Amino acid sequence: MKLTATELGWSTRRHSILNSVSLEVEPGKVLGLVGPNGSGKSTLLRLLSGILKPTSGHVFLKNRPLAELSRREVAQRIAFVEQQADTSERITVRDAVELGRTPWLSLRHPWGDADDALVAQALKDVGMDHFADRQWATLSGGERQRTHIARALVQKPGLLLLDEPTNHLDVHHQLSILALVSKLTVTTVVAIHDLNQAMDCDSVGVLDQGNLVAIGPPEEVLSVERLRDTFGVGVTHLTDPHDGRRIMRFHS
């Protein structure tokens, strides 16, 4: 599903949070969003999801304005995993993941074996299949994050939005979740804290003080000059001798 944003902006109490952001993500591609804390990454994701209404500009899915879609249509097309999403309800891990199927259910299309299969596969994909009957309140932050990602997967969206999905995860699960996302045939926009992880995206957008200051291939966007100007750090580019992957070493 193609995603387009034109001159997207959002402000509150006369304070501008996001300024005239325009971007385009082709179907099945992954756009990574990076930037300092408070640069507008989460706000941009919430605008792309339809949770926030833009002060200016528009969002399009397959060239159709997001604003014209019903809430059900939006839920069938977009899955959003936020940094902090919690519940006080007494539910199990399986219950939480099953909620992702809600937009697709109706009197004509009740829950069936196919839905059970999707839930089981999603739990397995994020390594939570052995936790399916665990109560939500007993989960760690990382386990909750993986459950949220499983819920998004069973939603079968055309657009997947992830706000720092590896937050709270140990290194093993960080790598497994990012590998899973890279294999999906869904258009993805992901806010990433780790700049080396951003190198694996198809393209990267750099936000700074609410402005999209650069967007393009990671190796071009995450340049020495850009990292110094935006993040205030120096960087040395290295090559991993095992797989030839380009990695960055940061210094003051």
Short mmCIF file of C-alpha atoms in Angstrom, two decimals:
data_model
loop_
_atom_site.label_atom_id
_atom_site.label_comp_id
_atom_site.label_asym_id
_atom_site.label_seq_id
_atom_site.Cartn_x
_atom_site.Cartn_y
_atom_site.Cartn_z
CA MET A 1 0.00 0.00 0.00
CA LYS A 2 1.48 3.32 -1.09
CA LEU A 3 1.68 6.02 1.61
CA THR A 4 1.91 9.71 0.78
CA ALA A 5 2.00 12.74 3.07
CA THR A 6 1.93 16.28 1.71
CA GLU A 7 2.84 19.41 3.69
CA LEU A 8 1.82 17.67 6.91
CA GLY A 9 1.81 19.84 10.01
CA TRP A 10 0.50 19.81 13.58
CA SER A 11 0.50 22.44 16.26
CA THR A 12 -1.01 22.92 19.69
CA ARG A 13 -1.63 26.12 21.63
CA ARG A 14 0.12 28.06 18.88
CA HIS A 15 3.24 25.93 19.29
CA SER A 16 4.31 24.12 16.14
CA ILE A 17 5.25 20.48 16.70
CA LEU A 18 5.55 19.32 13.08
CA ASN A 19 6.17 21.53 10.06
CA SER A 20 5.22 20.86 6.42
CA VAL A 21 6.43 17.25 6.22
CA SER A 22 6.11 15.60 2.81
CA LEU A 23 7.11 12.01 2.14
CA GLU A 24 6.23 8.99 0.03
CA VAL A 25 6.69 5.30 0.79
CA GLU A 26 6.22 2.78 -2.01
CA PRO A 27 4.27 -0.44 -1.33
CA GLY A 28 6.20 -3.00 0.70
CA LYS A 29 9.08 -0.64 1.53
CA VAL A 30 10.38 0.29 4.98
CA LEU A 31 10.94 3.93 5.96
CA GLY A 32 12.92 4.51 9.15
CA LEU A 33 12.40 7.72 11.11
CA VAL A 34 15.28 8.99 13.22
CA GLY A 35 15.90 12.16 15.13
CA PRO A 36 16.69 13.56 18.59
CA ASN A 37 14.15 13.23 21.39
CA GLY A 38 11.29 15.65 20.82
CA SER A 39 11.97 15.98 17.09
CA GLY A 40 8.42 14.95 16.13
CA LYS A 41 8.75 11.24 15.27
CA SER A 42 5.84 10.06 17.45
CA THR A 43 3.66 12.97 16.33
CA LEU A 44 4.28 12.15 12.68
CA LEU A 45 3.36 8.50 13.23
CA ARG A 46 0.14 9.50 14.99
CA LEU A 47 -0.76 11.77 12.08
CA LEU A 48 -0.05 9.00 9.57
CA SER A 49 -2.25 6.63 11.60
CA GLY A 50 -5.20 9.02 11.75
CA ILE A 51 -5.10 9.23 15.55
CA LEU A 52 -4.24 12.92 15.25
CA LYS A 53 -5.85 15.22 12.72
CA PRO A 54 -3.30 17.41 10.96
CA THR A 55 -3.38 21.16 11.40
CA SER A 56 -2.28 21.37 7.78
CA GLY A 57 -1.60 18.99 4.92
CA HIS A 58 -2.97 15.56 4.01
CA VAL A 59 -2.26 11.84 4.27
CA PHE A 60 -3.09 9.50 1.37
CA LEU A 61 -3.32 5.70 1.24
CA LYS A 62 -3.17 4.40 -2.33
CA ASN A 63 -3.88 7.99 -3.43
CA ARG A 64 -7.09 8.09 -1.35
CA PRO A 65 -7.29 10.74 1.43
CA LEU A 66 -7.08 9.16 4.87
CA ALA A 67 -9.64 11.69 6.10
CA GLU A 68 -12.28 10.19 3.79
CA LEU A 69 -12.00 6.68 5.27
CA SER A 70 -14.31 5.41 8.00
CA ARG A 71 -12.78 4.28 11.30
CA ARG A 72 -13.37 0.66 10.29
CA GLU A 73 -11.67 1.18 6.94
CA VAL A 74 -8.69 2.83 8.66
CA ALA A 75 -8.44 -0.07 11.13
CA GLN A 76 -8.45 -2.54 8.23
CA ARG A 77 -5.60 -0.71 6.53
CA ILE A 78 -3.37 0.62 9.32
CA ALA A 79 -1.85 -1.04 12.38
CA PHE A 80 -0.01 1.17 14.86
CA VAL A 81 2.23 -0.04 17.68
CA GLU A 82 2.86 2.84 20.06
CA GLN A 83 5.68 3.13 22.58
CA GLN A 84 3.34 3.07 25.55
CA ALA A 85 0.03 1.24 25.21
CA ASP A 86 -1.45 -0.44 28.25
CA THR A 87 -4.68 -1.79 29.67
CA SER A 88 -6.11 -2.40 33.12
CA GLU A 89 -8.41 -5.14 31.84
CA ARG A 90 -7.88 -8.71 33.04
CA ILE A 91 -6.98 -10.29 29.73
CA THR A 92 -4.55 -12.91 28.53
CA VAL A 93 -1.87 -12.54 25.89
CA ARG A 94 -4.09 -14.41 23.42
CA ASP A 95 -7.02 -12.08 24.20
CA ALA A 96 -4.83 -9.04 23.48
CA VAL A 97 -3.65 -10.42 20.15
CA GLU A 98 -7.17 -11.45 19.10
CA LEU A 99 -8.22 -7.80 19.32
CA GLY A 100 -6.28 -7.25 16.11
CA ARG A 101 -8.92 -9.20 14.19
CA THR A 102 -11.78 -6.93 15.35
CA PRO A 103 -11.89 -4.71 12.20
CA TRP A 104 -12.50 -7.78 10.04
CA LEU A 105 -15.30 -9.39 12.06
CA SER A 106 -19.02 -8.94 11.45
CA LEU A 107 -22.27 -10.90 11.57
CA ARG A 108 -21.50 -12.15 8.07
CA HIS A 109 -17.87 -12.90 8.97
CA PRO A 110 -17.71 -14.22 12.55
CA TRP A 111 -14.58 -15.58 14.20
CA GLY A 112 -13.36 -18.77 12.54
CA ASP A 113 -10.52 -21.22 12.17
CA ALA A 114 -8.60 -18.83 9.92
CA ASP A 115 -8.56 -16.23 12.70
CA ASP A 116 -7.27 -18.81 15.19
CA ALA A 117 -4.50 -19.70 12.75
CA LEU A 118 -3.48 -16.06 12.29
CA VAL A 119 -3.29 -15.51 16.05
CA ALA A 120 -1.27 -18.68 16.61
CA GLN A 121 1.20 -17.74 13.85
CA ALA A 122 1.62 -14.17 15.11
CA LEU A 123 2.32 -15.37 18.64
CA LYS A 124 4.93 -17.76 17.28
CA ASP A 125 6.51 -15.08 15.09
CA VAL A 126 7.17 -12.79 18.07
CA GLY A 127 8.17 -15.60 20.41
CA MET A 128 5.10 -15.35 22.64
CA ASP A 129 3.38 -18.64 21.79
CA HIS A 130 4.36 -20.14 25.15
CA PHE A 131 2.86 -17.12 26.93
CA ALA A 132 -0.57 -17.25 25.26
CA ASP A 133 -2.46 -17.99 28.48
CA ARG A 134 -0.48 -15.61 30.68
CA GLN A 135 -2.31 -12.68 32.24
CA TRP A 136 -1.38 -9.28 30.81
CA ALA A 137 -0.58 -7.87 34.26
CA THR A 138 2.19 -10.45 34.76
CA LEU A 139 4.13 -9.51 31.61
CA SER A 140 7.35 -7.54 31.48
CA GLY A 141 7.63 -4.43 29.33
CA GLY A 142 9.38 -6.37 26.57
CA GLU A 143 6.78 -9.14 26.61
CA ARG A 144 3.99 -6.58 26.33
CA GLN A 145 5.76 -4.95 23.39
CA ARG A 146 6.03 -8.26 21.55
CA THR A 147 2.35 -8.93 22.22
CA HIS A 148 1.41 -5.54 20.75
CA ILE A 149 3.41 -6.38 17.63
CA ALA A 150 1.61 -9.72 17.34
CA ARG A 151 -1.73 -7.89 17.61
CA ALA A 152 -0.65 -5.61 14.76
CA LEU A 153 0.38 -8.60 12.62
CA VAL A 154 -3.00 -10.33 12.88
CA GLN A 155 -4.65 -7.11 11.80
CA LYS A 156 -3.19 -7.81 8.34
CA PRO A 157 -2.71 -4.12 7.54
CA GLY A 158 -1.50 -2.53 4.34
CA LEU A 159 0.46 -0.01 6.42
CA LEU A 160 2.33 -0.86 9.62
CA LEU A 161 3.45 1.99 11.90
CA LEU A 162 5.92 1.22 14.69
CA ASP A 163 7.09 3.71 17.33
CA GLU A 164 10.45 2.40 18.57
CA PRO A 165 9.31 -1.25 18.51
CA THR A 166 12.53 -2.53 20.09
CA ASN A 167 12.04 -0.37 23.19
CA HIS A 168 12.25 -2.58 26.33
CA LEU A 169 13.49 -5.56 24.31
CA ASP A 170 16.75 -7.41 24.94
CA VAL A 171 19.26 -7.70 22.10
CA HIS A 172 18.03 -11.12 20.96
CA HIS A 173 14.42 -9.99 20.62
CA GLN A 174 15.45 -6.66 19.07
CA LEU A 175 17.15 -8.53 16.25
CA SER A 176 14.33 -11.05 15.82
CA ILE A 177 11.62 -8.36 15.67
CA LEU A 178 13.55 -6.26 13.16
CA ALA A 179 14.24 -9.35 11.04
CA LEU A 180 10.52 -10.18 11.12
CA VAL A 181 9.56 -6.64 10.04
CA SER A 182 12.05 -6.75 7.16
CA LYS A 183 10.40 -9.93 5.81
CA LEU A 184 6.86 -8.53 5.80
CA THR A 185 5.31 -7.56 2.48
CA VAL A 186 3.64 -4.56 4.10
CA THR A 187 4.50 -0.88 3.82
CA THR A 188 6.19 0.08 7.09
CA VAL A 189 7.17 3.32 8.81
CA VAL A 190 9.23 2.77 11.95
CA ALA A 191 10.70 5.24 14.41
CA ILE A 192 14.13 3.93 15.39
CA HIS A 193 16.43 5.03 18.19
CA ASP A 194 19.43 2.95 17.09
CA LEU A 195 21.00 4.55 14.01
CA ASN A 196 22.79 1.35 13.05
CA GLN A 197 19.43 -0.43 12.93
CA ALA A 198 18.14 2.37 10.69
CA MET A 199 20.81 1.45 8.14
CA ASP A 200 18.79 -1.68 7.29
CA CYS A 201 15.71 0.32 6.19
CA ASP A 202 14.97 0.95 2.52
CA SER A 203 15.02 4.68 3.22
CA VAL A 204 15.50 6.96 6.22
CA GLY A 205 13.90 10.26 7.17
CA VAL A 206 15.65 12.56 9.64
CA LEU A 207 13.48 14.79 11.81
CA ASP A 208 14.89 17.75 13.71
CA GLN A 209 12.75 20.22 15.70
CA GLY A 210 9.63 19.21 13.79
CA ASN A 211 11.22 19.47 10.35
CA LEU A 212 12.02 16.66 7.93
CA VAL A 213 15.57 17.76 7.17
CA ALA A 214 16.58 14.78 5.01
CA ILE A 215 15.04 11.67 3.44
CA GLY A 216 16.54 9.07 1.15
CA PRO A 217 18.81 6.00 1.13
CA PRO A 218 20.36 5.37 4.58
CA GLU A 219 23.96 5.53 3.37
CA GLU A 220 23.32 8.98 1.89
CA VAL A 221 21.11 10.42 4.62
CA LEU A 222 23.11 9.23 7.64
CA SER A 223 26.23 11.06 6.57
CA VAL A 224 28.98 12.35 8.82
CA GLU A 225 27.78 15.91 8.28
CA ARG A 226 24.10 15.13 8.94
CA LEU A 227 24.82 13.22 12.14
CA ARG A 228 27.02 16.03 13.40
CA ASP A 229 24.47 18.74 12.57
CA THR A 230 21.37 16.89 13.82
CA PHE A 231 22.65 14.73 16.68
CA GLY A 232 25.79 16.62 17.66
CA VAL A 233 27.99 13.52 17.41
CA GLY A 234 30.92 12.44 15.33
CA VAL A 235 30.87 9.14 13.48
CA THR A 236 33.33 6.76 11.94
CA HIS A 237 31.98 4.36 9.31
CA LEU A 238 33.25 0.79 9.64
CA THR A 239 32.73 -2.43 7.71
CA ASP A 240 31.85 -5.64 9.55
CA PRO A 241 34.51 -8.18 8.48
CA HIS A 242 32.04 -11.07 8.84
CA ASP A 243 29.24 -9.93 6.53
CA GLY A 244 30.46 -6.68 4.96
CA ARG A 245 27.68 -4.70 6.65
CA ARG A 246 28.31 -1.00 7.11
CA ILE A 247 28.18 0.07 10.76
CA MET A 248 28.78 3.32 12.58
CA ARG A 249 30.91 4.07 15.62
CA PHE A 250 29.94 7.27 17.42
CA HIS A 251 32.14 9.69 19.35
CA SER A 252 31.90 13.20 20.76
#
